[in-house]
Short mmCIF file of C-alpha atoms in Angstrom, two decimals:
data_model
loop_
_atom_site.label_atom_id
_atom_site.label_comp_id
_atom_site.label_asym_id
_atom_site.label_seq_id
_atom_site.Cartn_x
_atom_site.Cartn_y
_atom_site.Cartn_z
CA UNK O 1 -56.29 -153.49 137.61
CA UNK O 2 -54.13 -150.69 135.66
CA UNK O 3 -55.36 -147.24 135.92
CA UNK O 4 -55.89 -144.81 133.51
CA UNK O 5 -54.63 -141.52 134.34
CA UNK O 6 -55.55 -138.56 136.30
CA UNK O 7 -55.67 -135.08 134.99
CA UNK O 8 -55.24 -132.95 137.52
CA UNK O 9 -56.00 -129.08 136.42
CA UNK O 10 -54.61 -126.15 138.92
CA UNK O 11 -53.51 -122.86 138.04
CA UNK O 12 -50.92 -122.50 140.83
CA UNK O 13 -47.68 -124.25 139.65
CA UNK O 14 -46.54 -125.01 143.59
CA UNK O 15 -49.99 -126.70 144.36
CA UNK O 16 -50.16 -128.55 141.40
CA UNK O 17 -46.42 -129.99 141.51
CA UNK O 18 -47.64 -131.01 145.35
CA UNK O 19 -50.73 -132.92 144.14
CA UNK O 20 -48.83 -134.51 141.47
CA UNK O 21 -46.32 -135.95 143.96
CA UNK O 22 -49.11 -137.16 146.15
CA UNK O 23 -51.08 -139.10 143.23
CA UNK O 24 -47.63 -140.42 141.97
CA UNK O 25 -46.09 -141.57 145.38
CA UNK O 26 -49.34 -143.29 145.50
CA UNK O 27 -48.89 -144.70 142.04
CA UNK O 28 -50.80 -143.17 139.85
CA UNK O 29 -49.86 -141.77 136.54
CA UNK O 30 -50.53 -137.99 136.59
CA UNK O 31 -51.11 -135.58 133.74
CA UNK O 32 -51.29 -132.16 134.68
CA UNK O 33 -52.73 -128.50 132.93
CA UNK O 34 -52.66 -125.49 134.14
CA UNK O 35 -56.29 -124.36 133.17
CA UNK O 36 -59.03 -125.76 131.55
CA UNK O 37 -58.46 -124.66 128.40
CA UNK O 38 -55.45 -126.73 128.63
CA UNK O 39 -57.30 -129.24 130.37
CA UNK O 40 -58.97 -129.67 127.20
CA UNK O 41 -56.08 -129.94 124.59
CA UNK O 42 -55.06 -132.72 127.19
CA UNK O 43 -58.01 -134.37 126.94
CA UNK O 44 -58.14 -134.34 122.79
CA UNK O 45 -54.89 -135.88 122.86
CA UNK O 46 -54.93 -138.83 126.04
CA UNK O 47 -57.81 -140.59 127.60
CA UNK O 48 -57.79 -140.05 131.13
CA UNK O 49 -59.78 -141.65 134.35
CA UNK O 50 -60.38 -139.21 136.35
CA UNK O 51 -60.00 -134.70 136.32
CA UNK O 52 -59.37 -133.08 139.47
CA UNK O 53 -59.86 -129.36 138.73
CA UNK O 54 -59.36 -126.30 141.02
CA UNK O 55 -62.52 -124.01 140.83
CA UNK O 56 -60.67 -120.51 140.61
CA UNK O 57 -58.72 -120.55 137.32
CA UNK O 58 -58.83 -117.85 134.33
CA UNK O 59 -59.13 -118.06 131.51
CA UNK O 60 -61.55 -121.14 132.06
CA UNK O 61 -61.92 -121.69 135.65
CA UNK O 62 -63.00 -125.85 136.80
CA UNK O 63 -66.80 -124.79 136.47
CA UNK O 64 -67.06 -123.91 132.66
CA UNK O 65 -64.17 -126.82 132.48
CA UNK O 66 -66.97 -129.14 134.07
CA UNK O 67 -69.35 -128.19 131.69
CA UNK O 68 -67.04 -128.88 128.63
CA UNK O 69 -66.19 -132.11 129.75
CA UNK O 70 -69.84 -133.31 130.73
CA UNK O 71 -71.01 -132.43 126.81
CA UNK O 72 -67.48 -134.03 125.30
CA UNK O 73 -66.32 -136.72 127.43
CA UNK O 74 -69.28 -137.50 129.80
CA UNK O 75 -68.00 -140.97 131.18
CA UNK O 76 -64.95 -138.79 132.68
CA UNK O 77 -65.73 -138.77 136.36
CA UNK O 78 -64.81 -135.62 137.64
CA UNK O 79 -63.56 -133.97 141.40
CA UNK O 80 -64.11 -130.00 142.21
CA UNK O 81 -61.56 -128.52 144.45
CA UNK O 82 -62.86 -125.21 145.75
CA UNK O 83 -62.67 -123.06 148.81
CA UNK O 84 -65.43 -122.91 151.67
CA UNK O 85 -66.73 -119.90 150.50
CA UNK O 86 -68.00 -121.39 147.29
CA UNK O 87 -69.39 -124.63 148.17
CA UNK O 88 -72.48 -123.59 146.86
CA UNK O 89 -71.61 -123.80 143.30
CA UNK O 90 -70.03 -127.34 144.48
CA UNK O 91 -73.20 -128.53 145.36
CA UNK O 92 -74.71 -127.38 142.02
CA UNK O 93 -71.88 -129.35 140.15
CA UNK O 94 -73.02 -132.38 141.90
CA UNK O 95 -76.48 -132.68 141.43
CA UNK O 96 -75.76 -132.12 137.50
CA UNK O 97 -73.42 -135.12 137.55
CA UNK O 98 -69.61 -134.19 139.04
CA UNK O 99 -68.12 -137.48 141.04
CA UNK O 100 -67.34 -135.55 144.54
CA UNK O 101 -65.62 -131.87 145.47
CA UNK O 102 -63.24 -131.39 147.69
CA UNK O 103 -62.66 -128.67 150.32
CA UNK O 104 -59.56 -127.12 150.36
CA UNK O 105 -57.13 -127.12 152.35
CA UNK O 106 -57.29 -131.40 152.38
CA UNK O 107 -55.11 -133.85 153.45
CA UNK O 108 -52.97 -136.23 151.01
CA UNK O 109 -54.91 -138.99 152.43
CA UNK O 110 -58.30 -137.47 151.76
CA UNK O 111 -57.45 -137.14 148.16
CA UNK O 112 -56.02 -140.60 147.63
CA UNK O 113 -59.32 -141.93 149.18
CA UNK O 114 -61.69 -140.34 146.85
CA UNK O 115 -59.47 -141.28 144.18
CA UNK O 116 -59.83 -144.98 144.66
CA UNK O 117 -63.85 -144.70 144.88
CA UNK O 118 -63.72 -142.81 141.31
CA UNK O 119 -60.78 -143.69 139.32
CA UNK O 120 -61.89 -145.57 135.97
CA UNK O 121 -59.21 -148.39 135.56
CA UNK O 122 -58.43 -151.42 133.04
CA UNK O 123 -57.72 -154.40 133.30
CA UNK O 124 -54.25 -155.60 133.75
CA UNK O 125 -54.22 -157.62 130.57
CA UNK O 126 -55.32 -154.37 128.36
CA UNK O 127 -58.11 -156.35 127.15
CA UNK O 128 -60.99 -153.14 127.68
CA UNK O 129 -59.92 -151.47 124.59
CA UNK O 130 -63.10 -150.22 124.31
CA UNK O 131 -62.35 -147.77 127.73
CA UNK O 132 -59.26 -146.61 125.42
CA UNK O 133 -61.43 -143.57 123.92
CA UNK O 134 -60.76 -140.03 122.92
CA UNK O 135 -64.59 -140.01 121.19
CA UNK O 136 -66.90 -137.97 122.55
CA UNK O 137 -69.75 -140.60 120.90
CA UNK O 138 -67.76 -143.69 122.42
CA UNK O 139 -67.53 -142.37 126.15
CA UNK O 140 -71.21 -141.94 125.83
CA UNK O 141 -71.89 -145.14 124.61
CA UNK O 142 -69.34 -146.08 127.85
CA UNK O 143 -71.30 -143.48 129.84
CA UNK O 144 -74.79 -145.51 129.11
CA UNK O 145 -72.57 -149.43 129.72
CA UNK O 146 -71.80 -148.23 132.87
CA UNK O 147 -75.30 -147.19 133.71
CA UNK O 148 -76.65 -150.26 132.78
CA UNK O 149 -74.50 -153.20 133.45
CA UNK O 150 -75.56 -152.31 137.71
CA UNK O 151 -79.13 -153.53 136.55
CA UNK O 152 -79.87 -156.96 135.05
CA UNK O 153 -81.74 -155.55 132.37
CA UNK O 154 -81.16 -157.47 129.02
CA UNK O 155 -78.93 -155.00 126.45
CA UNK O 156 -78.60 -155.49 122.73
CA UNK O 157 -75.70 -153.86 120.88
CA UNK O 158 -75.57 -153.36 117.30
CA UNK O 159 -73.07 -152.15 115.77
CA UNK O 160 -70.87 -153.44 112.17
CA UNK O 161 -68.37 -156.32 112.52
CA UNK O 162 -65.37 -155.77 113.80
CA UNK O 163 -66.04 -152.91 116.05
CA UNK O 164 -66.11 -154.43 119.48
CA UNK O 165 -69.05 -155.48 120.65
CA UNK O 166 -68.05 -158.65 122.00
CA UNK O 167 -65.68 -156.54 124.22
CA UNK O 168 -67.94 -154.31 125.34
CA UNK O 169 -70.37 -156.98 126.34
CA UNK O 170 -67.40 -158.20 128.39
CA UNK O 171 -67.15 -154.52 129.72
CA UNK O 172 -70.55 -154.71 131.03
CA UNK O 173 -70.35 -157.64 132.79
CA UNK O 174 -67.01 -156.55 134.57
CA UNK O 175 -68.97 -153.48 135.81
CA UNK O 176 -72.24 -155.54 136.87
CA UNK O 177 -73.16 -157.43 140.34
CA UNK O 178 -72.80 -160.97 138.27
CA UNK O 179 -69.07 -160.27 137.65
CA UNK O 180 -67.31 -162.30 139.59
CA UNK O 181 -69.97 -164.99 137.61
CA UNK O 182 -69.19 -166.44 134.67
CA UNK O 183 -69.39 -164.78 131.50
CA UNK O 184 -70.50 -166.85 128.32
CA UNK O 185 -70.72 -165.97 125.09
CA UNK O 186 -72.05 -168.82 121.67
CA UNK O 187 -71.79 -167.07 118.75
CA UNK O 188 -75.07 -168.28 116.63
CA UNK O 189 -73.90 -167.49 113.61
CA UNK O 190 -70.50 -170.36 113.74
CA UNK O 191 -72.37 -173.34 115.28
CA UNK O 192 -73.95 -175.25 112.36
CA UNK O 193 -78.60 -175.45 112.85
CA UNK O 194 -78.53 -179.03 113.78
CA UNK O 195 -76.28 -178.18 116.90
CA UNK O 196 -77.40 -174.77 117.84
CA UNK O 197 -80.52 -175.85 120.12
CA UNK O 198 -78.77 -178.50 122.11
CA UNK O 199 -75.60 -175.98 122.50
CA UNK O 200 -77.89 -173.28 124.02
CA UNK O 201 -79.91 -175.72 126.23
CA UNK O 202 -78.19 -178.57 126.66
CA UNK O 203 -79.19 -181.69 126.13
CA UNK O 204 -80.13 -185.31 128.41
CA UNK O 205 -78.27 -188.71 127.10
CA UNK O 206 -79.57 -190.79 124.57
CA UNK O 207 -81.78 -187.11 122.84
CA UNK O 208 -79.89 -187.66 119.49
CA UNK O 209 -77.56 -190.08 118.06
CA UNK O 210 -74.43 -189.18 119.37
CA UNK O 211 -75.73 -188.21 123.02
CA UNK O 212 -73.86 -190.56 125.10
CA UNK O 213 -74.09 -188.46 128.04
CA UNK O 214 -76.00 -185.41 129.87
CA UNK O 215 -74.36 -182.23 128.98
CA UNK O 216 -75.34 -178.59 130.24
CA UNK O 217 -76.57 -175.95 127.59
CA UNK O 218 -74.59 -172.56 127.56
CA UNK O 219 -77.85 -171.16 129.51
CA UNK O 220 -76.71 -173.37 132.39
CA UNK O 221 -73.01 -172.39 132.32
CA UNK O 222 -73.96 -169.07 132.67
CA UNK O 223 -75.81 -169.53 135.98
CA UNK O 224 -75.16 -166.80 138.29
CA UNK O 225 -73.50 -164.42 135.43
CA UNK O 226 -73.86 -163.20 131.58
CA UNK O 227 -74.67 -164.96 128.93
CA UNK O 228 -73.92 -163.15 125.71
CA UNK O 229 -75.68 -164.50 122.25
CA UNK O 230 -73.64 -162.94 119.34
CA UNK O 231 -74.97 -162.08 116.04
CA UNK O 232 -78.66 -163.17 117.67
CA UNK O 233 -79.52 -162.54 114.06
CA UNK O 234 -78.84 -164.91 111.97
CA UNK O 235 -80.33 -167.59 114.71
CA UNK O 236 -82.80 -169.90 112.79
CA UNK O 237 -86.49 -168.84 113.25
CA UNK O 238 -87.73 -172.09 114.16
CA UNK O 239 -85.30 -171.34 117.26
CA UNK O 240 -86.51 -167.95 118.12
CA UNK O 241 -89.33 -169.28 119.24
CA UNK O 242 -87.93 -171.63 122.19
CA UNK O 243 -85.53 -169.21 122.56
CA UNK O 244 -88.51 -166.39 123.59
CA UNK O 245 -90.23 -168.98 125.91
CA UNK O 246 -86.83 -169.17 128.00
CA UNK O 247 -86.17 -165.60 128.47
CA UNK O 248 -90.09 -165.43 128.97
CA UNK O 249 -89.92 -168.11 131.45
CA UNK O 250 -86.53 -168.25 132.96
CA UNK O 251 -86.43 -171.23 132.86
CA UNK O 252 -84.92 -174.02 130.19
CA UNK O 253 -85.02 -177.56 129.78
CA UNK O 254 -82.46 -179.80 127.73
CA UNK O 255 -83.22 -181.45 124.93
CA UNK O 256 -84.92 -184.93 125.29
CA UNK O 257 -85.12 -184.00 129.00
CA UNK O 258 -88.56 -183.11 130.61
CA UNK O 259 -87.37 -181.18 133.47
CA UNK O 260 -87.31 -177.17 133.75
CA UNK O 261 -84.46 -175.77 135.25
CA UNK O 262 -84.12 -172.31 136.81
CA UNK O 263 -82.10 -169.72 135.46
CA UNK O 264 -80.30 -166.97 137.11
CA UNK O 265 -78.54 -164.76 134.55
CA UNK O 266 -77.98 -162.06 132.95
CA UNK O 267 -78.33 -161.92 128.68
CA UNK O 268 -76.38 -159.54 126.05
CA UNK O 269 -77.41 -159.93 122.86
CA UNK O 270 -74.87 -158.58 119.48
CA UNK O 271 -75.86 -157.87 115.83
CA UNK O 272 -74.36 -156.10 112.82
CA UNK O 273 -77.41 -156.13 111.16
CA UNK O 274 -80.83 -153.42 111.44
CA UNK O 275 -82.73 -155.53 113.76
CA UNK O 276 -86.33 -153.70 112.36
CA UNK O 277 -85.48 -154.26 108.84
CA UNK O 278 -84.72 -157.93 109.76
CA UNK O 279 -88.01 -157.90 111.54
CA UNK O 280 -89.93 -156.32 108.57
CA UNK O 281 -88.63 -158.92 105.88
CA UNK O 282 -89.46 -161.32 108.45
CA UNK O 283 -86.41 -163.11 108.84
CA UNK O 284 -86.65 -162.14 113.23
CA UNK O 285 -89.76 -162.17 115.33
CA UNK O 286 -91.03 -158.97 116.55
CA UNK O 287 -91.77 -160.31 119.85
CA UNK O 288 -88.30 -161.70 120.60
CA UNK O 289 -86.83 -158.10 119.02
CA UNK O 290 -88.40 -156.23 121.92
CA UNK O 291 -87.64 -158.49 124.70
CA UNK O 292 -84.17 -158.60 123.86
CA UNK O 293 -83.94 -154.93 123.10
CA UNK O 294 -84.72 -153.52 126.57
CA UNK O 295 -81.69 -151.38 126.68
CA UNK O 296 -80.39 -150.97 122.68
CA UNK O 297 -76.43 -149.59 122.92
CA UNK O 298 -75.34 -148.82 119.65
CA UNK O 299 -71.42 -149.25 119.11
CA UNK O 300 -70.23 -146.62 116.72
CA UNK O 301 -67.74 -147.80 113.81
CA UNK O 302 -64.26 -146.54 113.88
CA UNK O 303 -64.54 -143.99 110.96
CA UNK O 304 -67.26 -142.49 113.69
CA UNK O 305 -64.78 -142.22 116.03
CA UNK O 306 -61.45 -141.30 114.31
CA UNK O 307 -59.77 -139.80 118.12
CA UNK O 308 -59.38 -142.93 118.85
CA UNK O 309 -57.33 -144.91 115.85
CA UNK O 310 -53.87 -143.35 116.98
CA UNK O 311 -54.48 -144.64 120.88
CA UNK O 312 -55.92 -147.79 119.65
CA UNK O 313 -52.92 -148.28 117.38
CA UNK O 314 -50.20 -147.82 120.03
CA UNK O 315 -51.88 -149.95 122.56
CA UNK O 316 -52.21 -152.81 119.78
CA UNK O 317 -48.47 -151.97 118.79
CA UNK O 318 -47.72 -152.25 121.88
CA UNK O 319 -49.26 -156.29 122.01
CA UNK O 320 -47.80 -157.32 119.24
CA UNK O 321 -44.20 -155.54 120.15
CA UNK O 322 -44.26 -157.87 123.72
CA UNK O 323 -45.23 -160.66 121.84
CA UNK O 324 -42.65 -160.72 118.79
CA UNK O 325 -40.07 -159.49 121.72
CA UNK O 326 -39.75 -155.84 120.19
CA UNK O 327 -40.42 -153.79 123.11
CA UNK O 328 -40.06 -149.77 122.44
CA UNK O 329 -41.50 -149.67 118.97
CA UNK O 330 -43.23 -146.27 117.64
CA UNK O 331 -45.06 -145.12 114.51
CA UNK O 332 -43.52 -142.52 112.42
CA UNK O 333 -45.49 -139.38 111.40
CA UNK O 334 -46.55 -140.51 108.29
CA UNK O 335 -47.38 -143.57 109.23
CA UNK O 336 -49.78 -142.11 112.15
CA UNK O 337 -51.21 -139.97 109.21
CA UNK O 338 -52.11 -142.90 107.25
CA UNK O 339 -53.63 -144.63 109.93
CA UNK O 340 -56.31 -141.85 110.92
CA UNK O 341 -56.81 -141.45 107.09
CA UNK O 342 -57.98 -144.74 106.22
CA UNK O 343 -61.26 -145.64 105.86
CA UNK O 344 -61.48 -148.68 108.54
CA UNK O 345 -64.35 -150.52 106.90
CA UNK O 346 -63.16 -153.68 108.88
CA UNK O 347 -62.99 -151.44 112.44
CA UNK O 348 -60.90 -152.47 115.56
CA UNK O 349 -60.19 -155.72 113.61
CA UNK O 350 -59.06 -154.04 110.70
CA UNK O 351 -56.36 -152.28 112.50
CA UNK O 352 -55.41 -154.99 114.70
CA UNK O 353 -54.34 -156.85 111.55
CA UNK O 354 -52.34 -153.79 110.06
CA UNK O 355 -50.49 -153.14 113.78
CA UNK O 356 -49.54 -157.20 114.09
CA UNK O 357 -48.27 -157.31 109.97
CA UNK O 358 -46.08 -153.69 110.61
CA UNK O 359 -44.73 -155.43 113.56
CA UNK O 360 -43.70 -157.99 111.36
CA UNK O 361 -42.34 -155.74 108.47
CA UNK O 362 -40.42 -153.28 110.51
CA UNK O 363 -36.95 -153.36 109.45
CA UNK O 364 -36.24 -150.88 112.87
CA UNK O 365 -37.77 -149.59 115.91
CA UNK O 366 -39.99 -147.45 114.23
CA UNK O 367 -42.99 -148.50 112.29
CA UNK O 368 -43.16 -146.92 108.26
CA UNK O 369 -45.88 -145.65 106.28
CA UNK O 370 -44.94 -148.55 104.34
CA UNK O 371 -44.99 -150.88 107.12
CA UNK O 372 -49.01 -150.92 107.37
CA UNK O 373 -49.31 -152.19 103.62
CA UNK O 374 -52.59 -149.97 103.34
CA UNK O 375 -53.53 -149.67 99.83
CA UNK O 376 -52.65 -146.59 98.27
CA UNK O 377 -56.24 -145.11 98.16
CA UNK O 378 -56.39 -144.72 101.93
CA UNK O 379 -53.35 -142.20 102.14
CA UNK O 380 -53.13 -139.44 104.18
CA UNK O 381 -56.33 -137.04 104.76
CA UNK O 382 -54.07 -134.60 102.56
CA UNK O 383 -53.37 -137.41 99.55
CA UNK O 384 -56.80 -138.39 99.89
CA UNK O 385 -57.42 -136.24 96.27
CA UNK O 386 -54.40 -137.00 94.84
CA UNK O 387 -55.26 -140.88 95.24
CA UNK O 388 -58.10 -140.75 93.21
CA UNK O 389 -57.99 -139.86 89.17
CA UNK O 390 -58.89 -136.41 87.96
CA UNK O 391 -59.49 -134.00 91.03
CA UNK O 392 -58.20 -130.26 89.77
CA UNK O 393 -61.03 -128.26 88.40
CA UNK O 394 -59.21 -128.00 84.88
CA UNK O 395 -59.30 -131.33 84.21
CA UNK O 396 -62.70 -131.41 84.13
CA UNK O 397 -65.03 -129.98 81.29
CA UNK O 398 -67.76 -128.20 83.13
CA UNK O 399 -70.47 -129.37 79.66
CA UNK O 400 -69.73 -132.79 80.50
CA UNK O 401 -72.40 -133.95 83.21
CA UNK O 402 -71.13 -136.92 83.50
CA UNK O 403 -67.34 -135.00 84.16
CA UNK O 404 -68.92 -132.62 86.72
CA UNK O 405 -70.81 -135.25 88.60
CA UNK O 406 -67.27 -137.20 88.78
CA UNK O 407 -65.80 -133.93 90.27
CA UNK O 408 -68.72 -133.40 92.93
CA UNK O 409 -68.38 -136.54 94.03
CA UNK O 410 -64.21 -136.42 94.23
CA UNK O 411 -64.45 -133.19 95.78
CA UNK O 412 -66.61 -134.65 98.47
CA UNK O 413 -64.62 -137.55 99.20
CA UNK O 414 -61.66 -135.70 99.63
CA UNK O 415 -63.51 -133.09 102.23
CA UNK O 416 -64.30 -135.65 104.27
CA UNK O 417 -60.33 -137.42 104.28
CA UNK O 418 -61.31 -140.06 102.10
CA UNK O 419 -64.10 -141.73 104.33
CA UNK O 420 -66.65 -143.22 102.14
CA UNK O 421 -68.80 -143.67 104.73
CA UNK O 422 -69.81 -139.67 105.06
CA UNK O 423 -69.11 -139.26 101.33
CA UNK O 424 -71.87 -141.44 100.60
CA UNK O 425 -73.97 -139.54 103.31
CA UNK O 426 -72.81 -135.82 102.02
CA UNK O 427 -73.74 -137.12 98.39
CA UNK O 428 -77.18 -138.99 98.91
CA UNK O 429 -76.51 -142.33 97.46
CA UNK O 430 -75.47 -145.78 98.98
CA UNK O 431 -71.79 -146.64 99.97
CA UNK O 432 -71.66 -149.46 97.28
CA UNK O 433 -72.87 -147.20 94.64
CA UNK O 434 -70.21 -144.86 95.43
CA UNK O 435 -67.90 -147.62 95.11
CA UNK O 436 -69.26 -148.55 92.12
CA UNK O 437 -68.52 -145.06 90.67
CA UNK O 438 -65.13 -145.09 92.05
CA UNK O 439 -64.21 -148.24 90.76
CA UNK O 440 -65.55 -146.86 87.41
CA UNK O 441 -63.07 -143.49 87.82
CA UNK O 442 -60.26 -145.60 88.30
CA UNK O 443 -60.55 -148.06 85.66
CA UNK O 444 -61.50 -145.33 83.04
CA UNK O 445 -58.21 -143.71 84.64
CA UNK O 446 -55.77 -146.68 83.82
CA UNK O 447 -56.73 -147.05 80.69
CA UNK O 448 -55.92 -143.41 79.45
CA UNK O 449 -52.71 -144.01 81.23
CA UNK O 450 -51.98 -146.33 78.90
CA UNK O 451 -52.74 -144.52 75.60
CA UNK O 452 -55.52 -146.37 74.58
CA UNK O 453 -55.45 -149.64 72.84
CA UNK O 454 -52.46 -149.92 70.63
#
């Protein structure tokens, strides 16, 4: 396991360089601030595992710090150093949700110890990008996973494609009793009707042409784990219905096979769809809807949670690097400012394809705005006017409706860096028919660039 860093907050510089040491010689990586307001800058800038915060600081001593942190970053666990004379307020930090406190003076090994216990760490191969957050909405959405995955309630997580809900069904599991089970996930949108039933539940020799022998359903491969059925939606309805009698029952039996086998295991359940409008138009059974949505954990899209492209970006840049043997690759400032411009409608897979091509393009060690071939509409946050037709006031005839609804909706694009996500949400109207309209500006734009027809 690879650990995230700790923070550790203290005013006085000869304390903190001590605990810094400590953590290090123990190795940890360290960051360090010297109050919480700088704490806080920290924080906007790194993901961290764990703050250990002196109680006595000014400006913003470890209490208000605490409070900041629970409302931003709640999944941050979080250690209170303070003095016997205040273990009161220590006590009150606890019961509203602080990891431990610690009574100073301590010794090195005290503070090591109650590291281990609360330290958030990854895995060594990287893989929990999802734990890689600066968002305040995703470390609450890791907050709640974490909450969860100790039960064996059943969880569904919605969320568009591309965002990482696969991974953070893998993240649950990790942090659940079953993990050192297996973890299983069949994807029922890629495995064609005719083979869907007898992939979930198996099926006896002889069932269907082309059984030739017994073969376990990916119900019974998960025994003793997680079984995780992605994109639940677009599974037939004919199979909803068996598929409610087993997580009724707990219990499945193979196809062509008359005997009922127990299950122990745990089931995840992803969609990219609105579950209650698939219900309504009666493509999904209510009555499977609510047993698999026990616990719903919506995954927010990357446009929600724009802190964390740049991190996301260097750890993926930092994949591909190892893999083409390019170690010690960085992005250049523009090309960081294009990044957390874009508009990400793809999410985490989106980006992973622009870090692997720039590895590929990069003429040097450092990665070019040019590098990330993203089209030119999804420039910087500052460009994001200047990459669409028409935007200064003059240009635009204020008795023209048509000319000042063009400008609105410009205007409001580029307050929002280009996102057409919350452009479509400031405006009122759907994303597509604010793509229509864009489409529309930049068409009507080429062709007065080019005079008119000849």
């Amino acid at each position: 396991m690879k650990s995230l860093p700790i923070l550790v907050v203290e005013d006085d510089a000869d304390l903190r360089e001590a605990l810094t040491d400590t953590l290090e010689l123990a190795g940890y990586p360290v960051l360090s601030a010297v109050d919480g307001g700088a704490a806080l800058e920290v924080l906007r800038r790194e993901p961290v595992g764990l703050i250990v915060s002196d109680a006595q600081m000014a400006p913003m001593d470890g209490y208000a710090l605490f409070d900041e942190v629970k409302r931003r970053y709640p999944g941050v666990p979080f250690i209170l150093m303070t003095a016997y004379g205040v273990i009161e307020r220590a006590i009150d930090l606890l019961r509203a949700g602080a990891s431990h406190y610690l009574l100073k003076p301590f010794e090195p090994q005290t503070l090591i110890a109650e590291v281990e216990k609360h330290l958030l760490k990854l895995p060594a191969d990287g893989g929990d990008g999802e734990a890689l957050t600066a968002s305040p909405r995703m470390r609450e959405v890791l907050s709640l996973a974490r909450r969860v995955a100790v039960s064996d309630a059943t969880v569904l997580l919605s969320g568009p494609s591309g965002a990482g809900k696969e991974v953070l069904a893998r993240f649950i599991h990790r942090h659940s009793r079953r993990a050192d089970g297996p973890f299983v996930a069949v994807n029922c949108a890629a495995i064609p009707e005719s083979l869907l039933e007898s992939t979930l539940f198996g099926h006896e020799k002889g069932a269907f042409t082309g059984a030739t022998a017994a073969m376990p359903g990916k119900f019974e491969q998960a025994q003793g784990g997680t079984l995780l059925l992605d994109e639940i939606s677009e599974m037939p309805l004919p199979l909803q219905a068996k598929l409610l009698r087993v997580l009724q029952e707990r219990e499945v039996e193979r196809v062509g096979g008359s005997r009922a086998i127990r299950l122990d295991i745990r089931v995840l359940a992803t969609t990219n769809r609105d579950m209650s409008v698939e219900v309504d138009a009666g493509r999904f059974r209510e009555d499977l809807y609510f047993r698999l949505n026990v616990f719903p954990l919506r995954l927010p899209s990357l446009a929600e949670r724009r802190e964390d492209i740049l991190p996301l970006a260097r750890r993926l840049l930092d994949k591909y690097c190892e893999a083409a043997g390019r170690a010690g690759m960085v992005l250049s400032g523009e090309a960081e400012r294009r990044l957390t411009a874009h508009s990400w409608d793809g999410n985490i897979r989106e980006l992973e394809n622009v870090m692997q091509r720039a590895v590929i393009l990069a003429a040097g060690a450092e990665i070019l705005a040019a590098d990330l071939m993203l089209p030119p509409c999804s420039g910087a946050a500052e460009t994001a006017r200047s990459s669409l037709p028409d935007l200064e006031p003059e240009a635009t005839p204020v008795h023209d409706m048509r000319a000042l609804e063009k400008r609105h909706i410009l205007d409001t694009l580029a307050t929002v860096g280009g996102v057409k996500k919350l452009a479509a949400e400031k405006l009122g109207i759907s994303e597509r028919t604010l793509r229509y309209k864009l489409q529309r500006y930049r068409e009507e734009s080429l062709g007065a660039g080019k005079g008119g027809p000849s």
